[in-house]
Tab-separated table of C-alpha atoms in Angstrom:
chain	number	residue	atom	x	y	z
A	14	MET	CA	6.127	-19.694	-160.761
A	15	ASP	CA	8.504	-17.926	-164.218
A	16	ALA	CA	10.100	-15.561	-161.667
A	17	ILE	CA	13.510	-15.637	-161.984
A	18	VAL	CA	14.178	-19.207	-162.493
A	19	THR	CA	17.498	-21.233	-162.706
A	20	GLY	CA	18.221	-24.439	-164.772
A	21	GLU	CA	19.393	-26.355	-161.858
A	22	ALA	CA	15.835	-26.558	-160.232
A	23	LEU	CA	14.543	-28.392	-163.482
A	24	THR	CA	17.407	-31.027	-163.540
A	25	PRO	CA	16.036	-34.246	-161.812
A	26	GLU	CA	19.978	-35.957	-161.949
A	27	THR	CA	21.854	-33.916	-164.479
A	28	PRO	CA	22.183	-30.693	-165.912
A	29	VAL	CA	19.862	-29.737	-168.284
A	30	ALA	CA	21.766	-28.214	-171.254
A	31	GLU	CA	23.644	-31.086	-173.094
A	32	ALA	CA	26.201	-30.510	-176.304
A	33	GLU	CA	24.579	-32.548	-178.652
A	34	ILE	CA	21.237	-31.176	-178.135
A	35	GLU	CA	19.858	-27.680	-178.573
A	36	GLN	CA	17.972	-26.342	-175.746
A	37	THR	CA	17.393	-23.558	-174.198
A	38	VAL	CA	17.091	-22.140	-170.486
A	39	ILE	CA	14.564	-19.102	-170.117
A	40	ARG	CA	14.748	-16.884	-167.345
A	41	THR	CA	11.748	-14.674	-166.948
A	42	TRP	CA	9.475	-12.886	-165.305
A	43	ARG	CA	5.309	-12.416	-166.077
A	44	PHE	CA	3.302	-9.752	-164.875
A	45	VAL	CA	-0.708	-9.460	-164.899
A	46	LEU	CA	-2.335	-6.192	-166.916
A	47	VAL	CA	-5.870	-5.250	-167.690
A	48	PRO	CA	-5.658	-5.272	-171.171
A	49	ALA	CA	-6.103	-1.040	-172.205
A	50	GLN	CA	-2.942	-1.373	-169.944
A	51	LEU	CA	-1.203	-3.932	-171.992
A	52	LYS	CA	-2.193	-2.235	-175.521
A	53	ALA	CA	-0.904	1.012	-173.736
A	54	LEU	CA	2.510	-0.448	-172.667
A	55	GLU	CA	2.951	-2.199	-175.508
A	56	GLN	CA	2.794	1.056	-178.160
A	57	SER	CA	5.198	2.599	-175.555
A	58	PRO	CA	7.828	5.013	-177.217
A	59	LEU	CA	10.600	3.913	-174.509
A	60	PHE	CA	10.787	0.371	-176.208
A	61	GLY	CA	12.797	-1.158	-179.219
A	62	PRO	CA	10.758	-1.273	-182.798
A	63	PRO	CA	8.241	-4.143	-182.211
A	64	THR	CA	8.039	-7.439	-184.260
A	65	ARG	CA	5.255	-8.087	-186.365
A	66	ALA	CA	2.066	-9.642	-184.362
A	67	LYS	CA	1.891	-13.514	-183.821
A	68	ARG	CA	-0.944	-15.773	-183.594
A	69	LEU	CA	0.343	-18.500	-181.588
A	70	GLN	CA	-1.625	-21.711	-180.460
A	71	GLU	CA	-0.504	-22.978	-177.870
A	72	ARG	CA	-1.831	-27.140	-176.959
A	73	TYR	CA	-1.043	-28.834	-173.215
A	74	LEU	CA	-0.256	-32.118	-172.850
A	75	ASP	CA	-0.817	-35.088	-170.305
A	76	THR	CA	-2.319	-38.100	-169.092
A	77	GLU	CA	-5.838	-39.006	-167.988
A	78	ASP	CA	-4.983	-38.899	-164.719
A	79	PHE	CA	-2.857	-35.974	-164.958
A	80	ALA	CA	0.279	-37.965	-164.290
A	81	LEU	CA	2.839	-35.231	-165.249
A	82	ALA	CA	0.810	-32.353	-163.290
A	83	ARG	CA	0.813	-34.551	-160.396
A	84	ALA	CA	4.471	-34.865	-160.820
A	85	GLY	CA	4.924	-30.717	-160.986
A	86	VAL	CA	5.456	-31.007	-165.339
A	87	THR	CA	3.449	-29.290	-167.951
A	88	LEU	CA	4.504	-30.498	-171.465
A	89	SER	CA	3.386	-27.920	-174.251
A	90	TRP	CA	3.975	-27.302	-177.636
A	91	ARG	CA	3.767	-24.011	-179.641
A	92	LYS	CA	2.812	-23.635	-183.081
A	93	ALA	CA	3.434	-19.906	-184.437
A	94	GLY	CA	3.120	-19.868	-188.446
A	95	ARG	CA	5.449	-22.482	-189.618
A	96	GLY	CA	7.499	-22.965	-186.382
A	97	MET	CA	6.945	-25.685	-183.952
A	98	ARG	CA	8.445	-25.307	-180.046
A	99	PHE	CA	7.969	-28.348	-177.308
A	100	SER	CA	8.178	-27.109	-173.782
A	101	LEU	CA	8.509	-28.499	-170.746
A	102	LEU	CA	7.893	-27.006	-167.125
A	103	HIS	CA	8.864	-27.887	-164.286
A	104	GLU	CA	9.498	-26.055	-160.803
A	105	GLY	CA	9.330	-22.765	-162.846
A	106	VAL	CA	12.077	-23.422	-165.491
A	107	ARG	CA	10.977	-23.832	-168.743
A	108	LEU	CA	12.858	-25.430	-171.172
A	109	ASP	CA	12.833	-25.602	-174.832
A	110	ALA	CA	13.297	-28.007	-177.464
A	111	ALA	CA	12.641	-27.169	-181.545
A	112	GLN	CA	10.743	-30.239	-183.106
A	113	SER	CA	9.231	-31.271	-186.377
A	114	GLY	CA	6.222	-32.876	-185.915
A	115	GLU	CA	2.977	-32.789	-183.617
A	116	ASP	CA	3.945	-35.927	-181.742
A	117	PRO	CA	6.669	-34.763	-178.467
A	118	ASP	CA	10.077	-36.427	-178.518
A	119	LEU	CA	10.867	-37.060	-175.067
A	120	SER	CA	14.744	-37.465	-175.953
A	121	ALA	CA	14.436	-34.013	-177.453
A	122	PHE	CA	15.500	-32.703	-173.561
A	123	GLY	CA	17.731	-35.044	-172.611
A	124	PRO	CA	18.397	-38.669	-171.330
A	125	ALA	CA	18.096	-37.966	-167.884
A	126	TRP	CA	14.707	-36.075	-168.708
A	127	GLN	CA	13.509	-38.517	-171.365
A	128	ALA	CA	13.904	-41.534	-168.659
A	129	SER	CA	12.070	-39.348	-165.915
A	130	LEU	CA	9.020	-38.608	-168.609
A	131	THR	CA	9.286	-42.341	-169.329
A	132	THR	CA	8.394	-43.283	-165.598
A	133	LEU	CA	6.427	-40.845	-165.242
A	134	LEU	CA	3.780	-42.050	-168.121
A	135	GLN	CA	4.193	-45.581	-167.743
A	136	ASP	CA	3.309	-45.870	-171.474
A	137	ALA	CA	-0.064	-44.160	-170.750
A	138	PRO	CA	-0.656	-42.218	-173.781
A	139	LEU	CA	-0.583	-38.513	-174.006
A	140	TYR	CA	-4.253	-36.089	-174.943
A	141	GLU	CA	-4.648	-32.473	-175.705
A	142	ILE	CA	-5.862	-31.325	-172.639
A	143	ALA	CA	-6.131	-27.495	-172.841
A	144	GLY	CA	-4.916	-25.032	-174.893
A	145	ALA	CA	-4.384	-21.544	-175.536
A	146	THR	CA	-4.461	-18.754	-178.098
A	147	LEU	CA	-2.497	-15.905	-178.017
A	148	ARG	CA	-1.495	-12.663	-180.018
A	149	GLN	CA	2.032	-11.973	-179.188
A	150	THR	CA	4.762	-8.658	-180.133
A	151	THR	CA	7.680	-8.679	-179.009
A	152	ARG	CA	10.060	-5.504	-178.204
A	153	SER	CA	13.601	-4.818	-176.685
A	154	PHE	CA	14.155	-3.268	-173.636
A	155	ALA	CA	17.118	-2.491	-171.569
A	156	GLY	CA	18.975	-5.463	-172.093
A	157	ALA	CA	16.170	-7.667	-172.265
A	158	THR	CA	12.582	-9.176	-173.877
A	159	LEU	CA	9.157	-7.842	-173.659
A	160	CYS	CA	6.551	-10.166	-174.914
A	161	PHE	CA	3.191	-8.703	-174.480
A	162	GLU	CA	0.361	-11.568	-175.052
A	163	ALA	CA	-2.991	-11.371	-174.997
A	164	GLY	CA	-5.955	-14.021	-175.403
A	165	GLN	CA	-7.231	-16.747	-173.520
A	166	LEU	CA	-6.651	-19.895	-171.669
A	167	SER	CA	-9.422	-22.933	-172.607
A	168	ALA	CA	-10.614	-26.247	-171.721
A	169	GLU	CA	-13.740	-28.191	-170.746
A	170	GLY	CA	-13.816	-26.690	-167.879
A	171	GLY	CA	-14.207	-23.005	-169.327
A	172	LYS	CA	-11.782	-20.138	-170.447
A	173	ILE	CA	-9.711	-17.568	-168.765
A	174	ALA	CA	-8.590	-14.376	-170.294
A	175	LEU	CA	-5.360	-13.448	-170.301
A	176	ALA	CA	-3.327	-9.975	-171.067
A	177	GLU	CA	0.414	-10.286	-169.617
A	178	VAL	CA	3.893	-9.325	-170.128
A	179	GLU	CA	6.468	-11.736	-169.878
A	180	LEU	CA	10.420	-10.335	-169.640
A	181	CYS	CA	13.086	-12.614	-170.347
A	182	GLY	CA	16.775	-12.160	-170.565
A	183	PRO	CA	19.789	-12.548	-168.582
A	184	ALA	CA	19.445	-12.690	-164.553
A	185	THR	CA	21.301	-9.307	-164.134
A	186	ALA	CA	20.147	-7.425	-166.655
A	187	LEU	CA	15.961	-8.834	-166.032
A	188	ALA	CA	16.627	-7.280	-162.495
A	189	ASP	CA	17.193	-3.940	-163.955
A	190	ALA	CA	14.853	-4.428	-166.830
A	191	ALA	CA	12.013	-5.427	-164.464
A	192	LEU	CA	12.735	-2.463	-162.109
A	193	ALA	CA	12.372	0.100	-165.037
A	194	LEU	CA	9.420	-1.538	-166.659
A	195	ALA	CA	7.871	-1.030	-162.811
A	196	GLY	CA	8.661	2.480	-163.738
A	197	GLN	CA	6.441	2.595	-166.510
A	198	ALA	CA	3.544	0.723	-165.144
A	199	ALA	CA	1.468	-0.458	-162.412
A	200	LEU	CA	2.490	-4.288	-162.664
A	201	THR	CA	0.844	-7.033	-160.367
A	202	LEU	CA	3.586	-10.536	-160.104
A	203	GLN	CA	2.122	-13.316	-162.131
A	204	PRO	CA	3.883	-16.296	-160.159
A	205	GLU	CA	2.758	-18.894	-163.211
A	206	PHE	CA	3.188	-19.610	-166.420
A	207	PRO	CA	0.070	-20.248	-168.389
A	208	GLY	CA	0.323	-23.863	-169.184
A	209	PRO	CA	0.012	-25.020	-165.114
A	210	ARG	CA	-2.889	-22.585	-165.031
A	211	ALA	CA	-4.371	-24.595	-168.213
A	212	VAL	CA	-4.181	-27.386	-166.577
A	213	ARG	CA	-6.202	-26.571	-163.830
A	214	LEU	CA	-8.811	-25.341	-166.217
A	215	ALA	CA	-8.946	-28.896	-167.596
A	216	GLY	CA	-9.564	-31.188	-164.110
A	217	GLY	CA	-5.495	-30.829	-163.121
A	218	PRO	CA	-4.612	-31.258	-159.632
A	219	MET	CA	-4.671	-28.408	-157.278
A	220	LEU	CA	-1.626	-27.005	-155.770
A	221	LYS	CA	-0.262	-27.346	-152.613
A	222	PRO	CA	1.288	-25.081	-149.992
A	223	GLN	CA	5.131	-25.146	-149.984
A	224	LYS	CA	7.556	-24.916	-147.195
A	225	ALA	CA	10.954	-23.389	-147.793
A	226	ALA	CA	14.067	-24.858	-149.792
A	227	GLY	CA	16.853	-27.038	-148.023
A	228	ALA	CA	19.437	-25.979	-146.079
A	229	LEU	CA	23.088	-24.191	-147.402
A	230	GLU	CA	24.898	-26.834	-148.267
A	231	GLY	CA	28.947	-28.104	-149.737
A	232	ALA	CA	31.159	-25.118	-148.444
A	233	PRO	CA	30.018	-21.878	-149.381
A	234	CYS	CA	31.699	-17.881	-148.579
A	235	LEU	CA	29.699	-16.092	-147.046
A	236	ASP	CA	29.138	-13.923	-150.325
A	237	GLU	CA	27.177	-16.766	-152.012
A	238	ALA	CA	25.445	-17.581	-148.656
A	239	VAL	CA	23.610	-14.597	-148.839
A	240	HIS	CA	22.735	-14.494	-152.085
A	241	ASP	CA	21.142	-17.785	-151.732
A	242	ILE	CA	20.033	-17.296	-148.323
A	243	ILE	CA	17.561	-14.340	-149.493
A	244	LYS	CA	16.942	-16.292	-152.219
A	245	SER	CA	15.247	-18.875	-150.632
A	246	CYS	CA	12.951	-16.697	-148.602
A	247	LEU	CA	11.557	-15.131	-152.245
A	248	ASN	CA	11.432	-18.443	-154.041
A	249	GLN	CA	9.402	-19.326	-150.942
A	250	PHE	CA	6.938	-16.384	-150.801
A	251	ARG	CA	6.417	-16.247	-154.583
A	252	ALA	CA	5.704	-20.081	-154.806
A	253	ASN	CA	2.766	-19.547	-151.956
A	254	TRP	CA	1.252	-16.829	-154.113
A	255	ALA	CA	0.753	-18.720	-156.872
A	256	VAL	CA	-1.407	-21.457	-154.064
A	257	PHE	CA	-2.933	-18.789	-152.531
A	258	ALA	CA	-4.725	-18.298	-156.086
A	259	HIS	CA	-5.498	-21.453	-156.739
A	260	GLY	CA	-4.704	-23.939	-154.182
A	261	ASP	CA	-4.976	-24.182	-150.106
A	262	GLN	CA	-5.248	-20.584	-148.859
A	263	VAL	CA	-4.676	-21.377	-145.380
A	264	GLY	CA	-1.455	-23.255	-145.951
A	265	ALA	CA	-0.087	-20.614	-148.491
A	266	VAL	CA	-0.796	-17.669	-145.829
A	267	HIS	CA	0.750	-19.334	-143.300
A	268	GLN	CA	4.232	-19.887	-145.559
A	269	MET	CA	4.058	-16.217	-147.112
A	270	ARG	CA	4.077	-15.113	-143.413
A	271	VAL	CA	6.975	-17.923	-142.896
A	272	ALA	CA	8.633	-16.452	-145.734
A	273	MET	CA	8.671	-12.844	-144.398
A	274	ARG	CA	9.632	-13.604	-141.166
A	275	ARG	CA	12.568	-15.717	-142.446
A	276	LEU	CA	13.829	-13.167	-144.716
A	277	ARG	CA	13.532	-10.218	-142.046
A	278	SER	CA	15.418	-12.912	-139.242
A	279	ALA	CA	17.803	-13.490	-142.245
A	280	LEU	CA	18.564	-9.682	-143.733
A	281	GLY	CA	18.915	-8.834	-139.777
A	282	LEU	CA	21.717	-11.391	-139.507
A	283	PHE	CA	23.267	-9.886	-142.565
A	284	ASN	CA	23.457	-6.417	-142.181
A	285	ARG	CA	24.907	-6.714	-138.420
A	286	ALA	CA	28.300	-8.407	-139.717
A	287	LEU	CA	27.695	-6.412	-143.381
A	288	PRO	CA	26.019	-3.000	-142.552
A	289	CYS	CA	23.812	-2.445	-145.134
A	290	GLY	CA	20.784	0.501	-146.196
A	291	GLU	CA	19.060	-2.015	-148.033
A	292	PHE	CA	19.107	-4.630	-146.015
A	293	LEU	CA	16.989	-2.767	-143.640
A	294	LEU	CA	14.811	-0.934	-146.160
A	295	LEU	CA	13.944	-4.551	-147.401
A	296	ARG	CA	13.465	-5.748	-143.848
A	297	GLU	CA	10.849	-2.834	-143.008
A	298	GLU	CA	8.775	-4.144	-146.571
A	299	ALA	CA	9.358	-7.865	-145.614
A	300	LYS	CA	7.422	-6.825	-142.314
A	301	ARG	CA	4.681	-4.857	-143.721
A	302	ILE	CA	3.923	-7.857	-145.441
A	303	ALA	CA	4.022	-9.889	-143.159
A	304	ASN	CA	1.721	-8.050	-141.046
A	305	ALA	CA	-0.894	-7.610	-143.560
A	306	MET	CA	-1.118	-11.031	-143.413
A	307	GLY	CA	-1.763	-11.449	-139.741
A	308	GLU	CA	-5.599	-11.179	-139.466
A	309	ALA	CA	-6.049	-13.751	-141.638
A	310	ARG	CA	-3.622	-16.060	-140.203
A	311	ASN	CA	-4.988	-15.522	-136.615
A	312	TRP	CA	-8.535	-16.231	-137.758
A	313	ASP	CA	-7.459	-19.539	-139.051
A	314	VAL	CA	-6.111	-20.562	-135.696
A	315	PHE	CA	-8.783	-19.046	-134.072
A	316	ILE	CA	-11.460	-21.017	-135.730
A	317	ALA	CA	-9.180	-24.113	-135.335
A	318	MET	CA	-8.796	-23.925	-131.993
A	319	LEU	CA	-12.731	-23.039	-131.540
A	320	GLN	CA	-13.774	-26.157	-133.588
A	321	ASP	CA	-11.118	-28.483	-131.530
A	322	GLY	CA	-11.757	-26.995	-128.797
A	323	PRO	CA	-14.858	-25.116	-126.609
A	324	ALA	CA	-17.257	-26.460	-129.544
A	325	ASN	CA	-15.974	-30.060	-129.120
A	326	ALA	CA	-16.208	-30.453	-125.537
A	327	PHE	CA	-19.703	-29.141	-124.991
A	328	PRO	CA	-21.170	-30.031	-128.290
A	329	GLN	CA	-24.685	-29.347	-126.915
A	330	GLU	CA	-24.245	-25.818	-127.013
A	331	ARG	CA	-26.308	-24.378	-130.260
A	332	GLY	CA	-24.449	-20.936	-130.020
A	333	PHE	CA	-21.654	-22.121	-131.668
A	334	ALA	CA	-23.177	-21.728	-134.897
A	335	ALA	CA	-23.437	-18.232	-134.536
A	336	LEU	CA	-20.017	-17.876	-133.411
A	337	ALA	CA	-18.428	-19.143	-136.076
A	338	ALA	CA	-20.316	-17.678	-139.105
A	339	GLN	CA	-19.228	-13.977	-137.462
A	340	CYS	CA	-15.586	-16.081	-137.361
A	341	ARG	CA	-16.004	-16.618	-141.342
A	342	THR	CA	-16.987	-12.976	-141.391
A	343	HIS	CA	-13.891	-11.823	-139.768
A	344	ARG	CA	-11.581	-14.386	-141.488
A	345	ALA	CA	-13.042	-13.078	-145.025
A	346	ALA	CA	-12.213	-9.958	-144.534
A	347	GLY	CA	-8.362	-11.013	-143.635
A	348	TYR	CA	-8.146	-13.086	-147.024
A	349	ASP	CA	-9.669	-9.779	-148.446
A	350	ALA	CA	-7.265	-7.769	-147.293
A	351	VAL	CA	-4.069	-10.464	-148.722
A	352	ARG	CA	-5.924	-10.538	-151.851
A	353	ALA	CA	-5.321	-6.439	-151.767
A	354	LEU	CA	-1.769	-6.755	-150.881
A	355	LEU	CA	-0.743	-9.128	-153.428
A	356	ASP	CA	-2.632	-6.961	-156.243
A	357	ASP	CA	-0.813	-4.103	-154.785
A	358	PRO	CA	2.179	-3.022	-157.425
A	359	ALA	CA	4.122	-2.168	-154.345
A	360	THR	CA	4.249	-5.578	-153.115
A	361	THR	CA	5.284	-6.549	-156.627
A	362	ARG	CA	7.721	-3.759	-156.716
A	363	PHE	CA	9.353	-5.318	-153.732
A	364	ILE	CA	10.282	-9.065	-154.956
A	365	ILE	CA	11.335	-6.757	-158.063
A	366	THR	CA	13.742	-4.133	-155.666
A	367	ALA	CA	14.848	-7.426	-153.260
A	368	GLU	CA	15.932	-9.794	-156.711
A	369	ALA	CA	17.747	-7.264	-158.207
A	370	PHE	CA	19.431	-6.389	-155.101
A	371	ILE	CA	20.331	-10.164	-154.683
A	372	ALA	CA	21.674	-9.855	-158.518
A	373	ARG	CA	24.023	-7.036	-158.201
A	374	ARG	CA	25.161	-8.164	-155.034
A	375	GLY	CA	24.361	-5.159	-153.528
A	376	TRP	CA	25.368	-5.380	-150.156
A	377	ARG	CA	28.929	-5.719	-151.463
A	378	GLY	CA	29.000	-1.377	-152.233
A	379	GLY	CA	28.136	-0.613	-148.801
A	380	LEU	CA	31.429	-2.021	-147.596
A	381	PRO	CA	34.795	-0.479	-146.816
A	382	VAL	CA	37.733	-2.373	-149.215
A	383	GLU	CA	39.230	-3.956	-146.157
A	384	ALA	CA	35.962	-5.379	-144.828
A	385	LEU	CA	35.200	-6.857	-148.701
A	386	ALA	CA	37.211	-10.052	-147.427
A	387	GLN	CA	34.832	-11.299	-145.036
A	388	LEU	CA	32.350	-11.765	-147.739
A	389	ALA	CA	35.126	-14.594	-149.129
A	390	ALA	CA	35.215	-16.374	-145.513
A	391	PRO	CA	33.572	-19.333	-144.642
A	392	ALA	CA	29.316	-19.193	-144.341
A	393	SER	CA	30.197	-22.021	-141.712
A	394	ASP	CA	32.094	-19.487	-139.593
A	395	PHE	CA	29.346	-16.867	-139.775
A	396	GLY	CA	26.656	-19.157	-139.171
A	397	ALA	CA	28.301	-20.466	-136.021
A	398	ILE	CA	29.462	-16.908	-134.694
A	399	CYS	CA	24.700	-15.849	-135.148
A	400	LEU	CA	24.113	-19.453	-133.528
A	401	GLN	CA	26.172	-19.053	-130.813
A	402	ARG	CA	25.192	-15.535	-129.936
A	403	LEU	CA	21.554	-15.962	-130.806
A	404	HIS	CA	21.666	-19.630	-128.112
A	405	ARG	CA	23.270	-17.496	-125.275
A	406	LYS	CA	21.199	-14.523	-125.722
A	407	LEU	CA	17.886	-16.557	-125.584
A	408	ARG	CA	18.966	-18.896	-122.969
A	409	LYS	CA	19.353	-15.645	-121.204
A	410	ARG	CA	16.255	-14.062	-121.726
A	411	GLY	CA	14.485	-17.841	-120.908
A	412	ARG	CA	15.357	-18.314	-117.056
A	413	HIS	CA	12.409	-18.849	-115.289
A	414	LEU	CA	10.286	-19.173	-118.107
A	415	ALA	CA	7.346	-20.652	-116.897
A	416	ALA	CA	7.229	-17.795	-114.056
A	417	LEU	CA	7.990	-14.736	-116.592
A	418	PRO	CA	4.684	-12.792	-117.667
A	419	ALA	CA	2.731	-12.960	-121.030
A	420	HIS	CA	4.572	-9.923	-122.874
A	421	ASP	CA	8.557	-12.104	-121.649
A	422	ARG	CA	7.458	-15.096	-122.978
A	423	HIS	CA	6.576	-13.820	-126.084
A	424	LEU	CA	9.778	-11.977	-126.352
A	425	VAL	CA	11.896	-15.707	-125.738
A	426	ARG	CA	9.640	-17.010	-128.588
A	427	ILE	CA	10.576	-14.044	-130.889
A	428	GLU	CA	14.314	-15.196	-130.091
A	429	LEU	CA	13.618	-18.562	-130.327
A	430	LYS	CA	12.472	-18.029	-133.545
A	431	LYS	CA	15.522	-16.499	-134.650
A	432	LEU	CA	17.550	-18.903	-133.526
A	433	ARG	CA	15.548	-21.912	-135.431
A	434	TYR	CA	15.760	-19.674	-138.588
A	435	ALA	CA	19.559	-19.287	-138.263
A	436	ALA	CA	19.731	-23.223	-137.792
A	437	GLU	CA	17.670	-23.576	-141.062
A	438	PHE	CA	19.889	-21.839	-142.992
A	439	PHE	CA	23.498	-23.250	-141.468
A	440	GLY	CA	22.907	-26.127	-140.148
A	441	GLY	CA	23.283	-27.974	-143.649
A	442	LEU	CA	27.046	-27.140	-143.020
A	443	CYS	CA	27.532	-28.674	-140.151
A	444	ALA	CA	28.806	-32.392	-140.402
A	445	GLN	CA	27.511	-33.759	-137.701
A	446	LYS	CA	23.777	-34.023	-138.386
A	447	GLY	CA	22.591	-35.869	-135.478
A	448	LYS	CA	23.230	-33.342	-133.637
A	449	VAL	CA	21.610	-30.960	-135.767
A	450	ARG	CA	18.221	-32.927	-135.690
A	451	ASN	CA	18.335	-33.375	-132.252
A	452	PHE	CA	18.516	-29.950	-131.605
A	453	ASN	CA	16.095	-28.677	-134.311
A	454	ARG	CA	13.936	-31.651	-132.380
A	455	ALA	CA	14.200	-29.917	-129.334
A	456	ALA	CA	13.534	-26.118	-130.423
A	457	ALA	CA	11.019	-27.444	-132.543
A	458	ALA	CA	9.140	-28.952	-128.626
A	459	LEU	CA	10.128	-25.790	-126.871
A	460	GLN	CA	8.626	-23.552	-129.652
A	461	GLU	CA	5.204	-25.299	-129.960
A	462	GLU	CA	4.819	-24.677	-125.911
A	463	LEU	CA	5.521	-21.194	-126.767
A	464	GLY	CA	3.294	-21.052	-130.026
A	465	LYS	CA	0.220	-22.279	-128.032
A	466	LEU	CA	0.760	-19.788	-125.403
A	467	ASN	CA	0.932	-17.091	-127.909
A	468	ASP	CA	-2.045	-18.444	-129.470
A	469	MET	CA	-4.334	-18.416	-126.635
A	470	ALA	CA	-2.945	-14.999	-125.684
A	471	THR	CA	-4.106	-13.729	-129.330
A	472	ALA	CA	-7.117	-15.623	-129.259
A	473	GLU	CA	-8.490	-14.042	-126.102
A	474	GLY	CA	-8.073	-10.602	-128.463
A	475	LEU	CA	-10.127	-12.170	-131.350
A	476	ALA	CA	-12.935	-13.341	-128.754
A	477	THR	CA	-13.258	-10.111	-127.507
A	478	ARG	CA	-14.234	-8.967	-131.263
A	479	LEU	CA	-17.522	-11.715	-131.412
A	480	GLN	CA	-21.013	-10.179	-130.606
A	481	GLY	CA	-23.524	-12.706	-128.075
A	482	GLY	CA	-26.563	-11.335	-130.457
A	483	THR	CA	-28.751	-14.587	-128.981
A	484	PRO	CA	-28.735	-15.962	-125.244
A	485	GLU	CA	-27.591	-18.966	-126.959
A	486	ALA	CA	-24.621	-17.047	-128.600
A	487	LEU	CA	-23.976	-15.324	-125.232
A	488	ARG	CA	-23.511	-18.742	-123.302
A	489	ALA	CA	-21.536	-19.560	-126.048
A	490	LEU	CA	-18.668	-16.692	-126.121
A	491	GLY	CA	-18.984	-17.061	-122.408
A	492	ILE	CA	-17.463	-20.645	-122.587
A	493	VAL	CA	-14.904	-19.239	-125.297
A	494	LEU	CA	-13.993	-16.701	-123.313
A	495	GLY	CA	-13.096	-18.639	-120.099
A	496	TRP	CA	-11.526	-21.166	-122.164
A	497	THR	CA	-8.988	-18.463	-124.039
A	498	ALA	CA	-8.254	-17.186	-120.860
A	499	HIS	CA	-7.673	-20.252	-118.868
A	500	ALA	CA	-5.473	-21.389	-121.982
A	501	ALA	CA	-3.526	-18.522	-121.826
A	502	LEU	CA	-2.319	-19.667	-118.498
A	503	GLY	CA	-0.521	-22.212	-119.958
A	504	GLU	CA	0.783	-25.419	-118.513
A	505	PRO	CA	3.938	-24.663	-116.548
A	506	ARG	CA	4.780	-28.255	-116.612
A	507	ALA	CA	4.783	-28.848	-120.095
A	508	LEU	CA	6.937	-25.435	-120.437
A	509	ASN	CA	9.249	-25.967	-118.201
A	510	ALA	CA	9.980	-29.544	-119.211
A	511	ALA	CA	10.321	-28.099	-123.082
A	512	TRP	CA	12.832	-25.573	-121.559
A	513	ALA	CA	14.467	-28.046	-119.861
A	514	GLU	CA	15.462	-30.511	-122.588
A	515	PHE	CA	15.948	-27.421	-124.878
A	516	LYS	CA	18.756	-26.674	-122.247
A	517	ALA	CA	20.657	-29.863	-122.084
A	518	THR	CA	20.337	-30.233	-125.734
A	519	LYS	CA	23.797	-29.017	-127.282
A	520	LEU	CA	24.380	-26.447	-130.108
A	521	PHE	CA	25.699	-27.787	-132.921
A	522	VAL	CA	28.384	-26.113	-133.623
């Protein structure tokens, strides 16, 4: 993933840049364009004069069993004219090192990465497993550099046509340039470099869903926490964007929705203390994106319930096969909607806008001068206030939980999720890690019980969209409707036990 990246993500043990080694950490975004759009943009008079077009050859190296790819590393060399450049890509960060020959000198990436790569390779030889042939022109734009690339990726698994523009530059200039570029063309984010795509074409491993990054650590101030938390949510969304295209789609959709819910929760917390119109605008967009993915996720959950529940309990009923086929049709439509959402330039513009907002620390501008001091206060103080408020609100709303109507229980679940997200954001700042783990464990158990009830309530609605068609399917549908209606009532004892355990567990602040 090459959208707004940082050098810290690349380093296994020590900083990537070492004084005696000439290296460059590249910060970049890539966007997909159709060939005609690429040509028109490449010739736009709005950009600086173009460089002479280059013919590039890039080769991607790995072992026979993809030892590097399995560790999330892509190693490549690129030849352009007489020049030679080796690159190491890891977690969205590309580290470049100039070399004279075609055999990679691992020491060029510094001693830390030399040791890591040596361990990964275990003396296994490297092979050229895939390649790229590209035509590239470069132009300057708004303090950044535009690289227009057209050509193809190739491996034994076939070929992939490529028409993309890469935008490179310092973080602040990059965000503003991307916004300006989005005003000139309908951009769609390409969340991956070409290398990992070429390696998969050669038979490399598929991508796996990415959970949210760890909590805040150290002693950040509130200003740093706002930046890092929003950044974490955006990174989680973009990482799973790539997974949706080239991996576990079910897990990717779930994690992208989680990323948007976490973002909405964080923006709500920050806007309460630091009122800012952009917090609210981004929050609404995050809600829109999460909702657009809801249909796909709901049918995923329903299909799992159907297979593990009534179809498993009544294996002799032949009508379940017809119902499952209908479910797959509904789910396919849901996934088409997700695909359209990610292809929509509005989604890319949302990501660019959010990145530009955090790059310029936009929340500072809406505050009066006397309020700016709170941004320098410890984030742990802000987190403690948020957690205590959310905890009190949840305990109040959850009284007599098992006896509450379904709608009120759903509101309790929403408040619990807000509390859990806040605990994820700020729990790492608490010195008493055991208390954090205990609280998170109790909150997760309660959320699990409430989630079951919510899933069954949703399943009731989805079941009514299925058609009987045949006597067998009609009988199976009746079983499903009865199953979901009964399950939606819940298990009061399990819910009460989880609620009691949660109330008995002290908040860690």
